[in-house]
mmCIF file of C-alpha atoms in Angstrom:
data_model
loop_
_atom_site.group_PDB
_atom_site.id
_atom_site.type_symbol
_atom_site.label_atom_id
_atom_site.label_comp_id
_atom_site.label_asym_id
_atom_site.label_seq_id
_atom_site.Cartn_x
_atom_site.Cartn_y
_atom_site.Cartn_z
ATOM 1 C CA MET W 5 61.708 73.636 106.797
ATOM 2 C CA MET W 6 64.628 75.976 106.124
ATOM 3 C CA MET W 7 65.743 76.348 102.530
ATOM 4 C CA THR W 8 67.822 79.051 101.004
ATOM 5 C CA THR W 9 68.678 79.662 97.393
ATOM 6 C CA ALA W 10 71.249 81.720 95.599
ATOM 7 C CA PRO W 11 70.089 84.150 92.928
ATOM 8 C CA ALA W 12 69.414 82.498 89.621
ATOM 9 C CA PHE W 13 70.406 84.943 86.930
ATOM 10 C CA GLY W 14 72.109 82.554 84.621
ATOM 11 C CA GLN W 15 75.527 82.431 86.210
ATOM 12 C CA ASP W 16 77.344 81.066 89.224
ATOM 13 C CA ALA W 17 76.006 82.958 92.208
ATOM 14 C CA ALA W 18 79.384 83.050 93.928
ATOM 15 C CA ALA W 19 81.192 84.557 90.965
ATOM 16 C CA PRO W 20 78.892 86.108 88.377
ATOM 17 C CA ALA W 21 80.413 87.263 85.141
ATOM 18 C CA ALA W 22 81.649 90.832 85.196
ATOM 19 C CA PRO W 23 79.101 93.245 83.717
ATOM 20 C CA ALA W 24 79.738 94.891 80.406
ATOM 21 C CA ALA W 25 81.655 98.152 80.494
ATOM 22 C CA PRO W 26 79.147 100.826 81.529
ATOM 23 C CA ALA W 27 78.242 103.835 79.489
ATOM 24 C CA GLY W 28 79.363 106.152 82.286
ATOM 25 C CA THR W 29 80.750 109.484 81.155
ATOM 26 C CA ALA W 30 82.787 111.980 83.104
ATOM 27 C CA PRO W 31 80.640 114.472 85.037
ATOM 28 C CA ALA W 32 80.554 118.034 83.774
ATOM 29 C CA ALA W 33 83.699 119.872 84.788
ATOM 30 C CA GLY W 34 81.606 122.763 86.082
ATOM 31 C CA GLN W 35 80.139 120.576 88.798
ATOM 32 C CA MET W 36 83.294 118.762 89.851
ATOM 33 C CA SER W 37 86.854 119.844 90.261
ATOM 34 C CA GLN W 38 89.371 118.937 87.613
ATOM 35 C CA ALA W 39 90.918 116.518 90.097
ATOM 36 C CA GLN W 40 87.576 114.791 90.635
ATOM 37 C CA VAL W 41 86.979 114.514 86.899
ATOM 38 C CA ALA W 42 90.457 113.055 86.449
ATOM 39 C CA ALA W 43 89.771 110.589 89.266
ATOM 40 C CA PHE W 44 86.532 109.535 87.593
ATOM 41 C CA ASN W 45 88.299 108.930 84.307
ATOM 42 C CA GLN W 46 90.902 106.853 86.149
ATOM 43 C CA ALA W 47 88.046 104.917 87.758
ATOM 44 C CA VAL W 48 86.784 103.945 84.299
ATOM 45 C CA THR W 49 90.264 102.643 83.493
ATOM 46 C CA ASP W 50 90.486 100.780 86.800
ATOM 47 C CA PHE W 51 87.047 99.234 86.336
ATOM 48 C CA THR W 52 87.981 97.986 82.870
ATOM 49 C CA ALA W 53 91.207 96.513 84.232
ATOM 50 C CA GLY W 54 89.193 94.856 86.994
ATOM 51 C CA GLN W 55 86.925 93.257 84.426
ATOM 52 C CA THR W 56 89.914 91.898 82.529
ATOM 53 C CA ALA W 57 91.399 90.448 85.716
ATOM 54 C CA GLN W 58 88.059 88.951 86.804
ATOM 55 C CA GLN W 59 87.426 87.343 83.447
ATOM 56 C CA GLY W 60 90.911 85.844 83.670
ATOM 57 C CA GLY W 61 90.184 84.328 87.082
ATOM 58 C CA ASP W 62 92.209 86.855 89.114
ATOM 59 C CA ASN W 63 89.523 87.833 91.583
ATOM 60 C CA ALA W 64 91.934 89.345 94.098
ATOM 61 C CA GLY W 65 93.391 91.616 91.428
ATOM 62 C CA ALA W 66 89.919 92.452 90.162
ATOM 63 C CA LEU W 67 88.673 93.404 93.615
ATOM 64 C CA ALA W 68 91.669 95.675 94.159
ATOM 65 C CA LYS W 69 90.902 97.497 90.905
ATOM 66 C CA TYR W 70 87.193 97.796 91.675
ATOM 67 C CA GLU W 71 87.881 99.123 95.155
ATOM 68 C CA ALA W 72 90.296 101.666 93.684
ATOM 69 C CA ALA W 73 87.581 102.811 91.268
ATOM 70 C CA LEU W 74 84.642 103.023 93.668
ATOM 71 C CA PRO W 75 85.416 106.267 95.583
ATOM 72 C CA ALA W 76 85.505 108.410 92.444
ATOM 73 C CA ILE W 77 82.349 106.791 91.055
ATOM 74 C CA ARG W 78 80.544 107.388 94.342
ATOM 75 C CA THR W 79 81.603 111.044 94.236
ATOM 76 C CA ALA W 80 80.266 111.423 90.704
ATOM 77 C CA VAL W 81 76.886 109.969 91.704
ATOM 78 C CA GLN W 82 76.687 112.136 94.821
ATOM 79 C CA THR W 83 77.411 115.209 92.696
ATOM 80 C CA GLN W 84 75.063 114.313 89.831
ATOM 81 C CA PRO W 85 72.419 111.956 91.256
ATOM 82 C CA ALA W 86 70.211 112.421 88.181
ATOM 83 C CA ASN W 87 72.911 111.140 85.805
ATOM 84 C CA ILE W 88 71.544 107.633 85.301
ATOM 85 C CA ASP W 89 74.603 106.502 83.339
ATOM 86 C CA ASN W 90 76.830 107.104 86.334
ATOM 87 C CA VAL W 91 74.301 105.553 88.724
ATOM 88 C CA ASN W 92 74.350 102.497 86.468
ATOM 89 C CA PHE W 93 78.154 102.570 86.477
ATOM 90 C CA LEU W 94 78.225 102.579 90.288
ATOM 91 C CA ALA W 95 75.662 99.773 90.494
ATOM 92 C CA ASN W 96 77.735 97.694 88.070
ATOM 93 C CA ALA W 97 80.991 98.401 89.891
ATOM 94 C CA LEU W 98 79.501 97.389 93.251
ATOM 95 C CA TYR W 99 78.009 94.252 91.710
ATOM 96 C CA ALA W 100 81.327 93.296 90.144
ATOM 97 C CA ALA W 101 83.161 93.961 93.414
ATOM 98 C CA ALA W 102 80.659 91.768 95.255
ATOM 99 C CA ALA W 103 81.271 88.977 92.743
ATOM 100 C CA ALA W 104 85.045 89.217 93.094
ATOM 101 C CA ALA W 105 84.757 89.202 96.891
ATOM 102 C CA GLY W 106 82.330 86.277 96.809
ATOM 103 C CA ALA W 107 84.689 84.243 94.651
ATOM 104 C CA GLN W 108 87.239 84.636 97.450
ATOM 105 C CA GLN W 109 84.683 83.616 100.096
ATOM 106 C CA GLN W 110 84.666 87.127 101.570
ATOM 107 C CA LEU W 111 80.959 86.826 102.240
ATOM 108 C CA ASP W 112 80.562 89.781 104.610
ATOM 109 C CA LYS W 113 82.161 92.067 102.045
ATOM 110 C CA THR W 114 79.998 90.563 99.290
ATOM 111 C CA LEU W 115 76.816 91.272 101.216
ATOM 112 C CA ALA W 116 77.973 94.798 102.088
ATOM 113 C CA TYR W 117 78.520 95.594 98.403
ATOM 114 C CA TYR W 118 75.178 94.032 97.532
ATOM 115 C CA ASP W 119 73.434 96.161 100.168
ATOM 116 C CA GLU W 120 75.116 99.324 98.934
ATOM 117 C CA SER W 121 74.201 98.548 95.340
ATOM 118 C CA VAL W 122 70.481 97.939 95.900
ATOM 119 C CA PRO W 123 69.261 101.582 95.916
ATOM 120 C CA HIS W 124 71.307 102.279 92.802
ATOM 121 C CA TRP W 125 69.902 99.229 90.995
ATOM 122 C CA ARG W 126 66.407 100.314 92.033
ATOM 123 C CA LYS W 127 67.027 103.695 90.453
ATOM 124 C CA VAL W 128 68.322 102.094 87.249
ATOM 125 C CA VAL W 129 65.367 99.712 87.036
ATOM 126 C CA ALA W 130 62.912 102.557 87.603
ATOM 127 C CA ALA W 131 64.589 104.639 84.884
ATOM 128 C CA LYS W 132 64.870 101.728 82.447
ATOM 129 C CA PRO W 133 61.760 99.575 82.919
ATOM 130 C CA THR W 134 62.463 97.523 79.773
ATOM 131 C CA ASP W 135 66.020 96.643 80.883
ATOM 132 C CA ALA W 136 65.477 93.016 81.887
ATOM 133 C CA THR W 137 69.138 92.441 82.691
ATOM 134 C CA SER W 138 69.261 95.136 85.373
ATOM 135 C CA ARG W 139 65.893 94.019 86.725
ATOM 136 C CA ASN W 140 67.102 90.434 87.032
ATOM 137 C CA ILE W 141 70.353 91.457 88.698
ATOM 138 C CA LEU W 142 68.407 93.453 91.282
ATOM 139 C CA ALA W 143 66.022 90.559 91.896
ATOM 140 C CA GLY W 144 68.940 88.167 92.291
ATOM 141 C CA ILE W 145 70.707 90.458 94.754
ATOM 142 C CA LEU W 146 67.516 90.805 96.791
ATOM 143 C CA VAL W 147 67.142 87.021 96.944
ATOM 144 C CA GLN W 148 70.768 86.633 98.009
ATOM 145 C CA SER W 149 70.358 89.276 100.705
ATOM 146 C CA GLY W 150 67.149 87.623 101.842
ATOM 147 C CA ASN W 151 68.939 84.292 102.057
ATOM 148 C CA ALA W 152 71.620 85.822 104.266
ATOM 149 C CA LYS W 153 69.001 87.162 106.644
ATOM 150 C CA LEU W 154 67.015 83.928 106.631
ATOM 151 C CA THR W 155 70.158 81.970 107.482
ATOM 152 C CA LYS W 156 70.326 84.113 110.637
ATOM 153 C CA GLN W 157 66.641 83.394 111.336
ATOM 154 C CA ASP W 158 65.706 86.995 110.486
ATOM 155 C CA LYS W 159 62.440 86.255 108.706
ATOM 156 C CA ALA W 160 61.138 89.786 109.268
ATOM 157 C CA GLY W 161 64.189 91.229 107.511
ATOM 158 C CA ALA W 162 64.143 88.685 104.696
ATOM 159 C CA ALA W 163 60.428 88.896 103.866
ATOM 160 C CA PRO W 164 60.360 92.327 102.154
ATOM 161 C CA LEU W 165 63.488 91.485 100.163
ATOM 162 C CA TYR W 166 61.921 88.310 98.805
ATOM 163 C CA ALA W 167 58.637 90.119 98.150
ATOM 164 C CA GLU W 168 60.377 92.816 96.115
ATOM 165 C CA ALA W 169 62.383 90.196 94.238
ATOM 166 C CA LEU W 170 59.201 88.262 93.505
ATOM 167 C CA THR W 171 57.546 91.280 91.881
ATOM 168 C CA LEU W 172 60.579 91.885 89.670
ATOM 169 C CA ALA W 173 60.983 88.220 88.795
ATOM 170 C CA ARG W 174 57.318 87.864 87.849
ATOM 171 C CA LYS W 175 57.700 90.683 85.348
ATOM 172 C CA SER W 176 60.722 89.037 83.733
ATOM 173 C CA ALA W 177 59.072 85.618 83.681
ATOM 174 C CA THR W 178 55.963 87.104 82.076
ATOM 175 C CA GLU W 179 58.022 88.825 79.406
ATOM 176 C CA GLN W 180 60.213 85.763 78.809
ATOM 177 C CA ALA W 181 57.998 82.808 79.585
ATOM 178 C CA ALA W 182 60.250 80.264 77.873
ATOM 179 C CA ASP W 183 63.522 81.618 79.268
ATOM 180 C CA PRO W 184 64.992 79.193 81.848
ATOM 181 C CA ILE W 185 66.970 82.015 83.487
ATOM 182 C CA ALA W 186 63.813 84.049 84.107
ATOM 183 C CA LYS W 187 61.964 80.950 85.304
ATOM 184 C CA ASN W 188 64.690 80.021 87.776
ATOM 185 C CA LEU W 189 64.869 83.565 89.065
ATOM 186 C CA LEU W 190 61.136 83.460 89.744
ATOM 187 C CA LEU W 191 61.470 80.056 91.387
ATOM 188 C CA SER W 192 64.254 81.267 93.688
ATOM 189 C CA ALA W 193 62.122 84.251 94.746
ATOM 190 C CA LEU W 194 59.142 81.975 95.346
ATOM 191 C CA ILE W 195 61.224 79.564 97.418
ATOM 192 C CA GLY W 196 62.365 82.425 99.626
ATOM 193 C CA SER W 197 58.913 83.969 99.863
ATOM 194 C CA SER W 198 57.357 80.615 100.728
ATOM 195 C CA GLN W 199 59.438 80.610 103.914
ATOM 196 C CA THR W 200 58.617 84.155 105.013
ATOM 197 C CA SER W 201 55.133 84.935 103.696
ATOM 198 C CA ASP W 202 51.935 84.124 105.558
ATOM 199 C CA ASP W 203 50.086 83.776 102.255
ATOM 200 C CA PRO W 204 49.474 80.057 101.615
ATOM 201 C CA LYS W 205 49.106 80.780 97.898
ATOM 202 C CA VAL W 206 52.799 81.656 97.711
ATOM 203 C CA LYS W 207 53.787 78.271 99.128
ATOM 204 C CA GLU W 208 51.314 76.560 96.788
ATOM 205 C CA GLU W 209 52.769 78.415 93.800
ATOM 206 C CA ALA W 210 56.311 77.515 94.846
ATOM 207 C CA VAL W 211 55.371 73.835 95.121
ATOM 208 C CA THR W 212 53.554 73.826 91.776
ATOM 209 C CA MET W 213 56.412 75.550 89.961
ATOM 210 C CA SER W 214 58.982 73.273 91.596
ATOM 211 C CA LYS W 215 57.146 70.182 90.404
ATOM 212 C CA ALA W 216 56.741 71.534 86.877
ATOM 213 C CA MET W 217 60.374 72.558 86.529
ATOM 214 C CA LEU W 218 61.656 69.298 87.968
ATOM 215 C CA ALA W 219 59.444 67.435 85.527
ATOM 216 C CA ASP W 220 60.636 69.310 82.449
ATOM 217 C CA GLY W 221 64.260 69.516 83.587
ATOM 218 C CA SER W 222 64.420 73.320 83.526
ATOM 219 C CA VAL W 223 65.296 73.771 87.219
ATOM 220 C CA ASP W 224 68.910 74.790 87.682
ATOM 221 C CA ALA W 225 71.438 73.221 90.045
ATOM 222 C CA VAL W 226 71.106 76.047 92.582
ATOM 223 C CA ASN W 227 67.336 75.732 92.938
ATOM 224 C CA LYS W 228 67.086 71.960 92.542
ATOM 225 C CA PRO W 229 67.583 70.877 96.195
ATOM 226 C CA SER W 230 64.968 73.327 97.452
ATOM 227 C CA ALA W 231 62.595 72.449 94.608
ATOM 228 C CA GLN W 232 62.926 68.769 95.498
ATOM 229 C CA ALA W 233 62.255 69.502 99.159
ATOM 230 C CA LEU W 234 59.163 71.559 98.334
ATOM 231 C CA SER W 235 57.765 69.035 95.880
ATOM 232 C CA GLY W 236 58.556 65.994 97.967
ATOM 233 C CA ALA W 237 60.697 64.582 95.185
ATOM 234 C CA PRO W 238 63.593 62.381 96.280
ATOM 235 C CA ALA W 239 67.018 63.980 96.021
ATOM 236 C CA ALA W 240 69.399 62.436 93.531
ATOM 237 C CA ALA W 241 71.818 59.953 95.006
ATOM 238 C CA PRO W 242 75.383 61.278 95.235
ATOM 239 C CA ALA W 243 77.698 60.091 92.492
ATOM 240 C CA LYS W 244 79.977 57.267 93.507
#
């Protein structure tokens, strides 16, 4: 049985809300040229303009601004890899660009930005272990990337992505047991893992959680079809 889910981090998977303006600061002038520092500062301006466009529904305009900003942000991170604020800025910019591309159905570009962002999100999550938002974004991206591989029948490639997402999602669900966003994120990771793991306990857990969330109405629209398939519950009849 093939089921794929989109990441469940409390927003439409195709077009997540733009992240808040990052706390990125210009790299020290002694480590970058004045031109590079000026480019970084312009990147902050472009990113902010991209957010405004994205929040207004102009995804094409937003993507253009994000793509204009990314080279200078990448340079800053390459120059100062230990500056976690700028790593976070790059992760956010890539995530926002992926969202803007996804809203335009540019799925290959979306996945490419997701893939590029993953090591940066990992670094942010490692540096900020109590930052549930960043942890959940990373878990959601990993699920989405796993789904893309599973759609191409690449179970070997999808399995470690789901497994990593599952570890992250469990932590969030443990910290926020009553939070439907955290619960749905865990469910989406379990659904993916149940299709790629050889551990029968993972499938059992996915079935049990699907049944419980269907029963209490906490399953979201993205996870619901897969939860119904796992639990054996009948799908809702289409509206007439």
